[in-house]
mmCIF file of C-alpha atoms and ligand atoms in Angstrom:
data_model
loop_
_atom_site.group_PDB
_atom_site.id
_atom_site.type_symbol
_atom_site.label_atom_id
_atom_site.label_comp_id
_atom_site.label_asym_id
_atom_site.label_seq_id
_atom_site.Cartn_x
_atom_site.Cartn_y
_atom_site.Cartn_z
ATOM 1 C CA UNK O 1 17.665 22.135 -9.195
ATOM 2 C CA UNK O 2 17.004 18.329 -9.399
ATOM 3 C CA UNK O 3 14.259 16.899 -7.587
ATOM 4 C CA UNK O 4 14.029 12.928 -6.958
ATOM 5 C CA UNK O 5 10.460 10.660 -7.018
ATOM 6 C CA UNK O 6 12.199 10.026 -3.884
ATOM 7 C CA UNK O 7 15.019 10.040 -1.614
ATOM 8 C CA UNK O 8 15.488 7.814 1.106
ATOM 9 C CA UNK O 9 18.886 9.085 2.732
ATOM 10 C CA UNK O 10 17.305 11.303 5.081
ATOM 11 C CA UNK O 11 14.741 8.871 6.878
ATOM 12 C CA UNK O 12 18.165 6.839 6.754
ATOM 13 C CA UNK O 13 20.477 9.548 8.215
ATOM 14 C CA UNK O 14 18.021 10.071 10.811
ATOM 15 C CA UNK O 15 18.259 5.987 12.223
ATOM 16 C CA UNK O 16 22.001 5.150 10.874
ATOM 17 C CA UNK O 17 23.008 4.653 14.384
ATOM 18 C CA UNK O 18 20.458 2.768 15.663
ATOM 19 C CA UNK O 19 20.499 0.518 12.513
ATOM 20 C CA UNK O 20 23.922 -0.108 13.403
ATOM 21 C CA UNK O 21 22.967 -1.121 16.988
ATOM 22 C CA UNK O 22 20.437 -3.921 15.617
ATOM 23 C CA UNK O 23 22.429 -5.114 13.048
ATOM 24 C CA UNK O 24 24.983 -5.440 16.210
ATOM 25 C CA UNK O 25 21.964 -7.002 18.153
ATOM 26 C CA UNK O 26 20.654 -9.718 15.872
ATOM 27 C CA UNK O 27 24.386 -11.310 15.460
ATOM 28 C CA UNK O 28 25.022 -11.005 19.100
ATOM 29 C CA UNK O 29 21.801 -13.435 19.083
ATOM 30 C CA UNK O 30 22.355 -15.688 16.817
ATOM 31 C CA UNK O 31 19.182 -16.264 15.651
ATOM 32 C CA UNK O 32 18.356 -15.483 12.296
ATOM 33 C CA UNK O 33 14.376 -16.686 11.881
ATOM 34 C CA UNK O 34 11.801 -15.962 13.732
ATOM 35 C CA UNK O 35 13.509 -14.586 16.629
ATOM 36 C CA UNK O 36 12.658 -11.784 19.402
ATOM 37 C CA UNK O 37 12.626 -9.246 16.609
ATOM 38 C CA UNK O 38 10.089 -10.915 15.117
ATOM 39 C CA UNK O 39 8.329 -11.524 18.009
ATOM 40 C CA UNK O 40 8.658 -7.934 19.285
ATOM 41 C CA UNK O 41 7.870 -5.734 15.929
ATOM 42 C CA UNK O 42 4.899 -8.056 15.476
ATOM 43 C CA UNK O 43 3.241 -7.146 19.034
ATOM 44 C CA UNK O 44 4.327 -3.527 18.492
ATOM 45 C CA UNK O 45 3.032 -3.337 14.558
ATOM 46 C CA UNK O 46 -0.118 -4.567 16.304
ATOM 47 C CA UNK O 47 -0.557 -2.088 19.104
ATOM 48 C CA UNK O 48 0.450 0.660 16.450
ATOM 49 C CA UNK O 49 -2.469 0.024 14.317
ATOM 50 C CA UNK O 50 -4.724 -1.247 16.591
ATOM 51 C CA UNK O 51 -5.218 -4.402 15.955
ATOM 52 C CA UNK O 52 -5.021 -7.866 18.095
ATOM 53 C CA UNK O 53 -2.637 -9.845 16.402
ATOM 54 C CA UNK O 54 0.093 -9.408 13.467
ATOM 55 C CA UNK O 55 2.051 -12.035 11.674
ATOM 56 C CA UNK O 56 5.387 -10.850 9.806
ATOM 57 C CA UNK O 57 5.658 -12.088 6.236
ATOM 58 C CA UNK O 58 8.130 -11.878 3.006
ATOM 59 C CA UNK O 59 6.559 -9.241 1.575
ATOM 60 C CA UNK O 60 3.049 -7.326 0.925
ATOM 61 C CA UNK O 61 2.531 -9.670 -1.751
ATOM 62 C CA UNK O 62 2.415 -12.642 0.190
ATOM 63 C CA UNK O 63 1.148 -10.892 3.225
ATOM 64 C CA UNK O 64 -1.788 -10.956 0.928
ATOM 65 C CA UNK O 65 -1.359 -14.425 -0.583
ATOM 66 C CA UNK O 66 -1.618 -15.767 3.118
ATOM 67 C CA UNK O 67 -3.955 -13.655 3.998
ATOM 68 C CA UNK O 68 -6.565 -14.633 1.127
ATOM 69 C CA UNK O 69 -5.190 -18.738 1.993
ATOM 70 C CA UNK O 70 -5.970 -18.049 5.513
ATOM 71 C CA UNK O 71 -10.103 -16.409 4.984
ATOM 72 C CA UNK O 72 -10.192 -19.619 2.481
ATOM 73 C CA UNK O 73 -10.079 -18.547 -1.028
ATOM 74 C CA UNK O 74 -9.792 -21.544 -2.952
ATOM 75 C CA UNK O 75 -11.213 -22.916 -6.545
ATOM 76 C CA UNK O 76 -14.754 -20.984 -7.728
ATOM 77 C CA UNK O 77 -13.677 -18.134 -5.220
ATOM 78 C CA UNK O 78 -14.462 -14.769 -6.548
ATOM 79 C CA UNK O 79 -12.421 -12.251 -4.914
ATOM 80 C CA UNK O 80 -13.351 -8.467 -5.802
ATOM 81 C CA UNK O 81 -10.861 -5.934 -6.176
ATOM 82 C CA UNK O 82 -10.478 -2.230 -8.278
ATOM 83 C CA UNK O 83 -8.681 -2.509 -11.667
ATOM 84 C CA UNK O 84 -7.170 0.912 -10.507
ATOM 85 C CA UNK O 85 -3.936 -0.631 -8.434
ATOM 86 C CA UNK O 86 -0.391 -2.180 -8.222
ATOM 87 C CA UNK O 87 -0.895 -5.429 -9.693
ATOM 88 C CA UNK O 88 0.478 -7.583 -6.566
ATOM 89 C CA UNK O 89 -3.095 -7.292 -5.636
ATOM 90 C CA UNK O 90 -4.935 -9.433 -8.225
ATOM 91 C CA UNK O 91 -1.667 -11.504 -8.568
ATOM 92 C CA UNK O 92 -1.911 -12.214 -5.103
ATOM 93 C CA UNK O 93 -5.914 -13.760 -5.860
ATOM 94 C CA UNK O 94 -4.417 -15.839 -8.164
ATOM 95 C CA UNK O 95 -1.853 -17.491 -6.601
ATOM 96 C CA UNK O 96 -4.117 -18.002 -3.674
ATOM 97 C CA UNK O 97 -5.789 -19.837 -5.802
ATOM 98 C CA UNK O 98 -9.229 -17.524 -6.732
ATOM 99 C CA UNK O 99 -10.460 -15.044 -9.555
ATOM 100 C CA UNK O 100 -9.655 -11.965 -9.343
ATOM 101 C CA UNK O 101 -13.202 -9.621 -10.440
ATOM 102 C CA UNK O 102 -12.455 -5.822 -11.424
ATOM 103 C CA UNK O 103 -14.556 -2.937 -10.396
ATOM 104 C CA UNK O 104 -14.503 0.311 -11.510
ATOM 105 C CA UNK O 105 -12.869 3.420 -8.844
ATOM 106 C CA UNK O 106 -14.687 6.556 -7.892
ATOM 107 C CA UNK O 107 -14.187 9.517 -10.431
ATOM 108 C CA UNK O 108 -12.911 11.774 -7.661
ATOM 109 C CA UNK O 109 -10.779 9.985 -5.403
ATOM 110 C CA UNK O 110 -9.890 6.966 -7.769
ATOM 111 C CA UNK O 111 -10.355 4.526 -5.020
ATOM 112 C CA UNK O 112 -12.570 1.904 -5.550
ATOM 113 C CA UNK O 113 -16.500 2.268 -6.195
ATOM 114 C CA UNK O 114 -18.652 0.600 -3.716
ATOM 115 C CA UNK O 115 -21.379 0.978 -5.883
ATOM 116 C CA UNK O 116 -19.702 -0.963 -8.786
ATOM 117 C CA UNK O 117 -18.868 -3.633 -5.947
ATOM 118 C CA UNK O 118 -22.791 -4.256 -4.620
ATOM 119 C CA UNK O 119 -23.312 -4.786 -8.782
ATOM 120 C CA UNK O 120 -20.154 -7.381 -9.211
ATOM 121 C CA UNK O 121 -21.507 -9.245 -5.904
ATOM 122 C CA UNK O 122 -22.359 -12.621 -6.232
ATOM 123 C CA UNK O 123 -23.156 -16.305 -4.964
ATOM 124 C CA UNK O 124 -19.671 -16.984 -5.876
ATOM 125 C CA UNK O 125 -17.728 -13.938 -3.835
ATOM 126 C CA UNK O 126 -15.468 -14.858 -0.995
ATOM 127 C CA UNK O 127 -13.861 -11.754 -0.119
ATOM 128 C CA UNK O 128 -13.966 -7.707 -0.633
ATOM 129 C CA UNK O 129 -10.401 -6.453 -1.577
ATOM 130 C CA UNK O 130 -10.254 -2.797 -1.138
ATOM 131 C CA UNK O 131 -6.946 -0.966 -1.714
ATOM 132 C CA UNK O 132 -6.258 2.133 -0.081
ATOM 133 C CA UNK O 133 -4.448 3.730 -2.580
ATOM 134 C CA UNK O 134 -1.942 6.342 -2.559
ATOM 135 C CA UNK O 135 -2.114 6.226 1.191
ATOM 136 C CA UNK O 136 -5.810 7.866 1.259
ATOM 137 C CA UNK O 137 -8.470 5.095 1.901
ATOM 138 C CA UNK O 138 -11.653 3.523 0.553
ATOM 139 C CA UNK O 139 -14.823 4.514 2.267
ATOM 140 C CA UNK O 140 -14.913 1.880 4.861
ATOM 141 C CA UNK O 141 -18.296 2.524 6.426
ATOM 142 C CA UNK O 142 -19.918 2.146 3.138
ATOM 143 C CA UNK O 143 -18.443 -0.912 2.289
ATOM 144 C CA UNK O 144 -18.590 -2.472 5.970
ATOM 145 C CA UNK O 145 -22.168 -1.914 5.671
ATOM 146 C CA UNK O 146 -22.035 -3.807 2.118
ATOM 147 C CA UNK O 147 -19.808 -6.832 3.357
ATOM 148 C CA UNK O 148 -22.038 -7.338 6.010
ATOM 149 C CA UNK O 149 -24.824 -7.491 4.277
ATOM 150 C CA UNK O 150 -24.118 -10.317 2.102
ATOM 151 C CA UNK O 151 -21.905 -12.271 4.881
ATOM 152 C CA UNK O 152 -18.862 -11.542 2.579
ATOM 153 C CA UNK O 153 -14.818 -11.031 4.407
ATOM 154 C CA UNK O 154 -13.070 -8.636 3.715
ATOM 155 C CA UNK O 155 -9.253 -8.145 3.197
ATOM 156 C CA UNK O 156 -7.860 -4.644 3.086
ATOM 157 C CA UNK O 157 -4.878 -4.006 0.880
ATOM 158 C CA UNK O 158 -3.251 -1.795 3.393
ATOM 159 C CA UNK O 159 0.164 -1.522 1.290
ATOM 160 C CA UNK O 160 0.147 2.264 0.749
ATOM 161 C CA UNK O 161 -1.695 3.403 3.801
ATOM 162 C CA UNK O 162 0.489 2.717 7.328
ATOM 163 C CA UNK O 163 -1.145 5.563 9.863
ATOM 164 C CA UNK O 164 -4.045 6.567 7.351
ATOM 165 C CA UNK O 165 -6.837 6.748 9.270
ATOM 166 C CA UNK O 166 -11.131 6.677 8.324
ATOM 167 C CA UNK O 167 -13.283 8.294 10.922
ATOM 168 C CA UNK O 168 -10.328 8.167 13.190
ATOM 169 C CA UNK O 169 -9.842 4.721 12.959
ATOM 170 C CA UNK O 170 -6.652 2.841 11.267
ATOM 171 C CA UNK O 171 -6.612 1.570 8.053
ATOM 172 C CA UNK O 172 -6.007 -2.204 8.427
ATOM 173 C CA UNK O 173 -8.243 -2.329 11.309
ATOM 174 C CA UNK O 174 -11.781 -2.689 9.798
ATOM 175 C CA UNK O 175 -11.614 -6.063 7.504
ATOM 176 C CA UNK O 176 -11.585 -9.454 8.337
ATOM 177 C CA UNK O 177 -7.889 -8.997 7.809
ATOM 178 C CA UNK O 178 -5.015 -6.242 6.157
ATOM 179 C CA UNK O 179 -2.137 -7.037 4.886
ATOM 180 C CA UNK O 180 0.798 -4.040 4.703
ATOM 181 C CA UNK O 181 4.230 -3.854 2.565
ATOM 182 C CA UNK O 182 7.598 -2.787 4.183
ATOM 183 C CA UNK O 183 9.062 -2.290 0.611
ATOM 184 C CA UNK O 184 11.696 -0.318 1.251
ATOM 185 C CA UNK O 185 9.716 3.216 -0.720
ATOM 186 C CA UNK O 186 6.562 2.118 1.567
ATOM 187 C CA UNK O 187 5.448 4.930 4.265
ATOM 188 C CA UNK O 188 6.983 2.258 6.645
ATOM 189 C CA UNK O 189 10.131 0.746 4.609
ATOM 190 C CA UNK O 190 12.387 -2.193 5.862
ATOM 191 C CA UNK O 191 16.166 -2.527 4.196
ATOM 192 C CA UNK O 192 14.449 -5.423 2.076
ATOM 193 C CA UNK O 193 11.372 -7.063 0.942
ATOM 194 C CA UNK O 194 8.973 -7.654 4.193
ATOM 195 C CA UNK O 195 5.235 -7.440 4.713
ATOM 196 C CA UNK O 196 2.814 -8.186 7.752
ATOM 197 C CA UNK O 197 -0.863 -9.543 7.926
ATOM 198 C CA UNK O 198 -2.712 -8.175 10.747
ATOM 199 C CA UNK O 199 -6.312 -9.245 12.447
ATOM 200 C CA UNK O 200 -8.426 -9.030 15.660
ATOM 201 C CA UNK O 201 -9.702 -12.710 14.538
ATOM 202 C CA UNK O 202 -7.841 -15.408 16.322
ATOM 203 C CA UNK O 203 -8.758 -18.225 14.273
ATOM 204 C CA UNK O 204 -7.276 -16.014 11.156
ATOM 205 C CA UNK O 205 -4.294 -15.507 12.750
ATOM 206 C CA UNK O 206 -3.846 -19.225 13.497
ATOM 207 C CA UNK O 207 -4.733 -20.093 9.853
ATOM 208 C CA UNK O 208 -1.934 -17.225 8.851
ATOM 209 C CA UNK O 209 0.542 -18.366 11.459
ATOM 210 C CA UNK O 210 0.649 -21.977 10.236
ATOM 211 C CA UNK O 211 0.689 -20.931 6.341
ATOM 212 C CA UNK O 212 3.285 -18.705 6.833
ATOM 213 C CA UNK O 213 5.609 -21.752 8.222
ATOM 214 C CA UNK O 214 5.423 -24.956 6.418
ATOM 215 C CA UNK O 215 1.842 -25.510 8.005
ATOM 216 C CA UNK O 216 3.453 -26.035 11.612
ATOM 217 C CA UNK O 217 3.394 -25.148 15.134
ATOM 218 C CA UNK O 218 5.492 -28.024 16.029
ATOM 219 C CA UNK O 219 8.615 -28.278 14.175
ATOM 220 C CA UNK O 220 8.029 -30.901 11.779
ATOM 221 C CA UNK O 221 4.737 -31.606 12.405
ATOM 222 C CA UNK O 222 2.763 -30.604 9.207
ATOM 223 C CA UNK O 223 -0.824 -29.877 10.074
ATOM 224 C CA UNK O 224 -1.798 -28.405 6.581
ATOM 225 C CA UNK O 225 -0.084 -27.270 3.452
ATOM 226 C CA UNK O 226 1.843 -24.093 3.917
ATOM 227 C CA UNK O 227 5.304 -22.346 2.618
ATOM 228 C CA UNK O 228 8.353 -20.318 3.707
ATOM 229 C CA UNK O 229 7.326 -16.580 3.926
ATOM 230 C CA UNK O 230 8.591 -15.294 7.032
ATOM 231 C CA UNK O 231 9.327 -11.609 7.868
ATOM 232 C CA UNK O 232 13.686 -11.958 8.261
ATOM 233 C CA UNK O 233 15.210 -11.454 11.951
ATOM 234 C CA UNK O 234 17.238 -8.331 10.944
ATOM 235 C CA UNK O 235 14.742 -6.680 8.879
ATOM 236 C CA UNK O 236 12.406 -6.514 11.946
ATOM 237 C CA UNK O 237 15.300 -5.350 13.929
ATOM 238 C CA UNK O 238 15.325 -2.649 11.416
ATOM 239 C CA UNK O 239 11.629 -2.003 11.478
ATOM 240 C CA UNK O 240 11.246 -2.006 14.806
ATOM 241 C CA UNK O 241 14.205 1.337 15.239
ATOM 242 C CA UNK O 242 11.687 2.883 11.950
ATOM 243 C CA UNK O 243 8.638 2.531 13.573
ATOM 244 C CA UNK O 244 8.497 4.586 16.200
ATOM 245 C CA UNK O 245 9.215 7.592 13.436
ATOM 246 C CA UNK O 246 6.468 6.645 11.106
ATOM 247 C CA UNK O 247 4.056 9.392 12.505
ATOM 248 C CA UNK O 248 6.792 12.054 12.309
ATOM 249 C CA UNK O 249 7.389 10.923 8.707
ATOM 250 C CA UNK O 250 3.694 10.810 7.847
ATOM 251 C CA UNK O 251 3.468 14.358 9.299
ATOM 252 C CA UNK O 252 6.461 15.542 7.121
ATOM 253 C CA UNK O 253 4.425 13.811 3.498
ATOM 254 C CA UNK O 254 1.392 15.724 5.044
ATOM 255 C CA UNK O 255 3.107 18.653 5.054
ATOM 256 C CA UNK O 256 4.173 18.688 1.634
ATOM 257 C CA UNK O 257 0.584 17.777 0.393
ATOM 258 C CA UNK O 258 -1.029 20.518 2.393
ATOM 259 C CA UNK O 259 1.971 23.094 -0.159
ATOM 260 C CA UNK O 260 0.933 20.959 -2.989
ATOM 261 C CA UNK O 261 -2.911 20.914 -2.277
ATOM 262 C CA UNK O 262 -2.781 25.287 -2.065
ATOM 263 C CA UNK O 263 -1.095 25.609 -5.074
ATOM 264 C CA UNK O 264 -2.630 22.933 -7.215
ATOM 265 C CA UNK O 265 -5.645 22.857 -5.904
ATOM 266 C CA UNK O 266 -7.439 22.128 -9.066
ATOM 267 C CA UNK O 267 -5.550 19.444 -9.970
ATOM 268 C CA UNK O 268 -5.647 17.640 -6.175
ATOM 269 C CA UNK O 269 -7.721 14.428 -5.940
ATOM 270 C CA UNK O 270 -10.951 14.825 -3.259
ATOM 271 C CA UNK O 271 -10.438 12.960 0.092
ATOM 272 C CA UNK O 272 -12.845 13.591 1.795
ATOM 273 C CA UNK O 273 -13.028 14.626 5.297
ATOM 274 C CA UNK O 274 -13.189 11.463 7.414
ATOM 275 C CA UNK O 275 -10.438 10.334 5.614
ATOM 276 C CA UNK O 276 -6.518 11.512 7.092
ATOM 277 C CA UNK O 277 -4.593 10.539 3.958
ATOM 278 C CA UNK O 278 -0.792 9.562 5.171
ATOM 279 C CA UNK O 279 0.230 10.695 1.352
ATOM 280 C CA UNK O 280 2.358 7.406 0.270
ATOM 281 C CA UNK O 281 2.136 9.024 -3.155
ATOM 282 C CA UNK O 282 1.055 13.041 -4.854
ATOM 283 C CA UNK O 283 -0.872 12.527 -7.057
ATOM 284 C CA UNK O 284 -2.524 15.050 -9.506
ATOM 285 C CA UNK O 285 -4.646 14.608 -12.367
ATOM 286 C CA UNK O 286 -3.885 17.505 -15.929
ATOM 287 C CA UNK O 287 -5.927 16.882 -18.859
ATOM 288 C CA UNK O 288 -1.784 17.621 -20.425
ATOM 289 C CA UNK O 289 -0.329 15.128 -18.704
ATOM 290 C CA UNK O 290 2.359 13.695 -20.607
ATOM 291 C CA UNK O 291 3.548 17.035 -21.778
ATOM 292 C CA UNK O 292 3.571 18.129 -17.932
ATOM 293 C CA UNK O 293 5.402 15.165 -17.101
ATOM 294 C CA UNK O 294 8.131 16.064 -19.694
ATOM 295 C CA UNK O 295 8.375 19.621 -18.690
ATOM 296 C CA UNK O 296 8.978 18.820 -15.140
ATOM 297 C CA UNK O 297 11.508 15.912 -16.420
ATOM 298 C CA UNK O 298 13.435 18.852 -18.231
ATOM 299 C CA UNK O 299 14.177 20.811 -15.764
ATOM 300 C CA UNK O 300 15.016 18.517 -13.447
ATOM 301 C CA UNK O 301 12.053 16.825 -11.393
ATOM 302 C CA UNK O 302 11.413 13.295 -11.863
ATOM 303 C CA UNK O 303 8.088 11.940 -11.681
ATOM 304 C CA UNK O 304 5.684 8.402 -11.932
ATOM 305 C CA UNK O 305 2.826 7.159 -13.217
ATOM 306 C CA UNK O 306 0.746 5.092 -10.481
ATOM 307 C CA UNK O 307 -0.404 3.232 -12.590
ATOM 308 C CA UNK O 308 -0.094 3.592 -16.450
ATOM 309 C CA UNK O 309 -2.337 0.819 -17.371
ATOM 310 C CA UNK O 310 -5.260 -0.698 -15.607
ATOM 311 C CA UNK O 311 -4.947 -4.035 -14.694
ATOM 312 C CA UNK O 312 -8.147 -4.840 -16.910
ATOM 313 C CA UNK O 313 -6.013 -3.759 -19.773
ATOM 314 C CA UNK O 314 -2.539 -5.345 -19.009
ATOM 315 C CA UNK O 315 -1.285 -8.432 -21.511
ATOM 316 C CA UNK O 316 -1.037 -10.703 -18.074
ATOM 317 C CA UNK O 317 -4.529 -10.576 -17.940
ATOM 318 C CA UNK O 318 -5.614 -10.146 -21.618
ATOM 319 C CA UNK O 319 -7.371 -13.854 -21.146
ATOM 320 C CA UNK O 320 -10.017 -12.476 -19.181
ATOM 321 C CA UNK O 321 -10.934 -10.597 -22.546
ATOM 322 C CA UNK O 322 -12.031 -7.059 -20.996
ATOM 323 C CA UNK O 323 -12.873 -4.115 -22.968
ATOM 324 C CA UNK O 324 -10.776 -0.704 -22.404
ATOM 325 C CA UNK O 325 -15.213 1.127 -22.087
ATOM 326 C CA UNK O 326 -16.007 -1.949 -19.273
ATOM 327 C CA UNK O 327 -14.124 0.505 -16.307
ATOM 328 C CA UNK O 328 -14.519 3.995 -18.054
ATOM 329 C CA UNK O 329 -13.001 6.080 -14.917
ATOM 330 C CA UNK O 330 -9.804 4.080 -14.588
ATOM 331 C CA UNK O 331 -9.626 4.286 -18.292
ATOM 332 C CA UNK O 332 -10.154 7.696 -18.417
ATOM 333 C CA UNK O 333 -7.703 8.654 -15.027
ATOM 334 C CA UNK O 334 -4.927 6.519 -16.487
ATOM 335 C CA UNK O 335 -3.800 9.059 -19.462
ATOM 336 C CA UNK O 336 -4.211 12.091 -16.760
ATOM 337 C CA UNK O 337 -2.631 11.091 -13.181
ATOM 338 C CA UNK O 338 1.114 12.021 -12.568
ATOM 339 C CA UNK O 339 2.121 11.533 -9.112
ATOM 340 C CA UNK O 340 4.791 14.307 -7.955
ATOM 341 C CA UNK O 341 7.917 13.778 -5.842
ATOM 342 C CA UNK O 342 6.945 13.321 -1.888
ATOM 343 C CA UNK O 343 8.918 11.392 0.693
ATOM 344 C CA UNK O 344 10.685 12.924 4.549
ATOM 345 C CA UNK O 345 13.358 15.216 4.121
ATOM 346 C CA UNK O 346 12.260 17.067 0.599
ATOM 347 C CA UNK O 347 13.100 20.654 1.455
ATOM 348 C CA UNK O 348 10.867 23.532 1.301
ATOM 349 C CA UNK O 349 13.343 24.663 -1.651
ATOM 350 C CA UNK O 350 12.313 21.199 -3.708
ATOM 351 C CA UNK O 351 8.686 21.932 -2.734
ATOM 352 C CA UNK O 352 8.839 25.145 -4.176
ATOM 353 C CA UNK O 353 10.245 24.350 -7.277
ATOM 354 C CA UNK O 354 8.308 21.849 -8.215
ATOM 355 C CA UNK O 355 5.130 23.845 -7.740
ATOM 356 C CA UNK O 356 6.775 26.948 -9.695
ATOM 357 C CA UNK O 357 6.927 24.364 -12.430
ATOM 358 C CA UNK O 358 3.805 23.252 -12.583
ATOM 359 C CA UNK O 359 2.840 27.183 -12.270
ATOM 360 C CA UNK O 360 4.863 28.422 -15.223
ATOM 361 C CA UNK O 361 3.315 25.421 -17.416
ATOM 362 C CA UNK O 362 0.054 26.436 -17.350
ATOM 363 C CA UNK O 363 1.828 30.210 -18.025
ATOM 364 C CA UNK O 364 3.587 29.351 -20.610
ATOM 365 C CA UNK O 365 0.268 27.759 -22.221
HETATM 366 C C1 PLP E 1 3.591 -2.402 -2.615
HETATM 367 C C2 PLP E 1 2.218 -2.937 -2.832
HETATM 368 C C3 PLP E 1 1.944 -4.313 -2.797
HETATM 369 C C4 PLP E 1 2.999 -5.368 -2.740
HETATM 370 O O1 PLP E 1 3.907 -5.240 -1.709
HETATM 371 P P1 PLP E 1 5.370 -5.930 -1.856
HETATM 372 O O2 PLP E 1 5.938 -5.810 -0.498
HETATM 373 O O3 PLP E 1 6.113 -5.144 -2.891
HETATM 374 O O4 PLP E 1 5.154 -7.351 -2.275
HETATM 375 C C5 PLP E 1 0.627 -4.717 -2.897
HETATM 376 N N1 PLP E 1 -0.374 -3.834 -3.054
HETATM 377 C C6 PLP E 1 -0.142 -2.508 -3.142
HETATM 378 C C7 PLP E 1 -1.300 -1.573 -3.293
HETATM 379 C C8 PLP E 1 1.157 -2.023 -3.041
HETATM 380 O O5 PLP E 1 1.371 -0.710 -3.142
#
């Protein structure tokens, strides 16, 4: 049996006519930026997680780019984020014009330590970056409490987490701002690159709504300096038939953990119980990892490594001259996490197999 690292035919199968009624839609209108789609997916994103206001973007790169432009990250800014992510994140700090800082994650959910953020606090931090990875989430109440403290904003790095929830509440909804991906493997995919930046503050959302176009309300009337990163016509089309199935497709990945999570159970990363993980990725952690990962490969099941080097430790960033010791979890987690095929529409078959797999490696030991 083969088993992709994902297969998106089925969410497709499951939309193909509607897709083909937007496509139909968006040419009938004519209007190819910043249309009604736009308009329309960006009030319905919104009410779907909760939040006031949305703006659609390029991607969840520069969903984050703006987002970071728009709380005012500039020179000197310190922007805090875990070295345990997809590197968009600190590029994103960067290009916004800050310094990305590293922190450390927690040892048994790999998301990122709030206590190694109160110690990398400082006069010079702007904003709080947490990334809820793998579509579980970091422990907001804890780092709310933190943030507030010290007057510092904070952006969540909602990219992997569409639906998860902390407490009951949405990820994206407790910073200053979030900023999601629609990459088409995200829990919520477009047919593209897209992203959206969404907020409760209106002043944010004016800052983000002028970045995002040239700096303008008006056309052709500049009020600051912005750029082109606006969230295509037809890919909200798209998103818009795709949303409304994003809690059916959650429950499917949730479903599959819950088969992984029996089976595997001491292998499973700990999320704890206020947090309702909506399982972008499966991942385990096996002290044989590589030789797991080839096993599997053999016969058939293709797996990932998210991510296979820390950011601390990847050449980009070699300038910042960090030690492999400096962020001994992620170090550590690195050689052992292997994140297993989940996505809507595996069958109960693929499930299966992949867990008789893993069974008959540790047999075969
Ligand atoms: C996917 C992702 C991004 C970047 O999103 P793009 O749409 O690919 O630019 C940023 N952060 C995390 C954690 C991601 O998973």
């Amino acid at each position: 049996m083969k088993v992709p690292f994902v297969d998106l035919s089925p969410q497709y199968q499951e939309v193909k006519a509607e897709l083909q009624d937007d496509f139909d839609r968006v040419f009938a209108a004519q209007h190819f930026i910043l249309g009604n789609e736009v308009d329309e997916f960006e009030k319905e994103f919104a009410a779907y997680i909760g939040s006031k206001y949305c703006v659609g973007v390029g991607s969840g790169t520069d969903a984050l780019i703006l987002a970071l432009k728009a709380m005012g990250v500039g020179e000197n800014d310190e922007v805090i984020l875990p070295t345990h992510t997809f590197v968009a994140t600190a590029l994103a700090v960067i290009e916004a014009g800050g310094t990305p800082v590293f922190v450390d994650v927690d040892e048994a959910t790999l998301q990122m330590d709030v206590n190694a953020v109160a110690a990398a606090i400082n006069n010079n931090t702007k904003v709080i970056l947490p990334v809820h990875l793998y579509g579980s989430m970091v422990p907001m109440d804890q780092l709310m409490q933190l943030a507030e403290k010290h007057g510092i904003q904070i952006l969540e790095d909602a990219c992997q987490a569409h639906g998860a929830t902390y407490s009951g509440k949405k990820a994206g909804t407790f910073g200053n701002m979030a900023a999601f991906s629609f990459y088409p493997g995200k829990n919520l995919g477009a047919y593209g690159d897209a992203g959206a930046i969404v907020t409760n503050d209106p002043e944010l959302y004016e800052q983000a709504k002028l970045l995002h176009n040239y700096g303008q309300k008006k056309k052709y009337h500049h009020e600051m300096l912005g750029k082109n990163s606006r969230l295509d016509e037809l890919q909200a089309a798209f998103l818009r038939t795709k949303l409304p199935h994003l809690d059916s497709w959650n429950q499917q990945r949730k479903y599959i953990a819950q088969k992984y999570d029996v089976a595997l159970g001491e292998y499973r990363l700990s999320i704890p119980d206020e947090i309702e993980s909506v399982y972008h990725l499966y991942v385990i952690q096996h002290p044989e990892r590589d030789e797991l990962q080839a096993y599997l490969q053999e016969n058939g099941v293709d797996t990932l490594i998210h991510y296979p080097i820390p950011l601390h430790m990847q050449q980009c960033f070699s300038y910042m001259n960090h030690s492999p010791e400096e962020f001994p979890v992620a170090q550590k987690y690195t050689a052992r996490i292997l994140s297993l095929p989940i996505y809507p529409g595996m069958t109960d078959e693929q499930i299966a197999y992949v867990i008789e797999l893993i069974q008959s490696f540790e047999n075969e030991k």
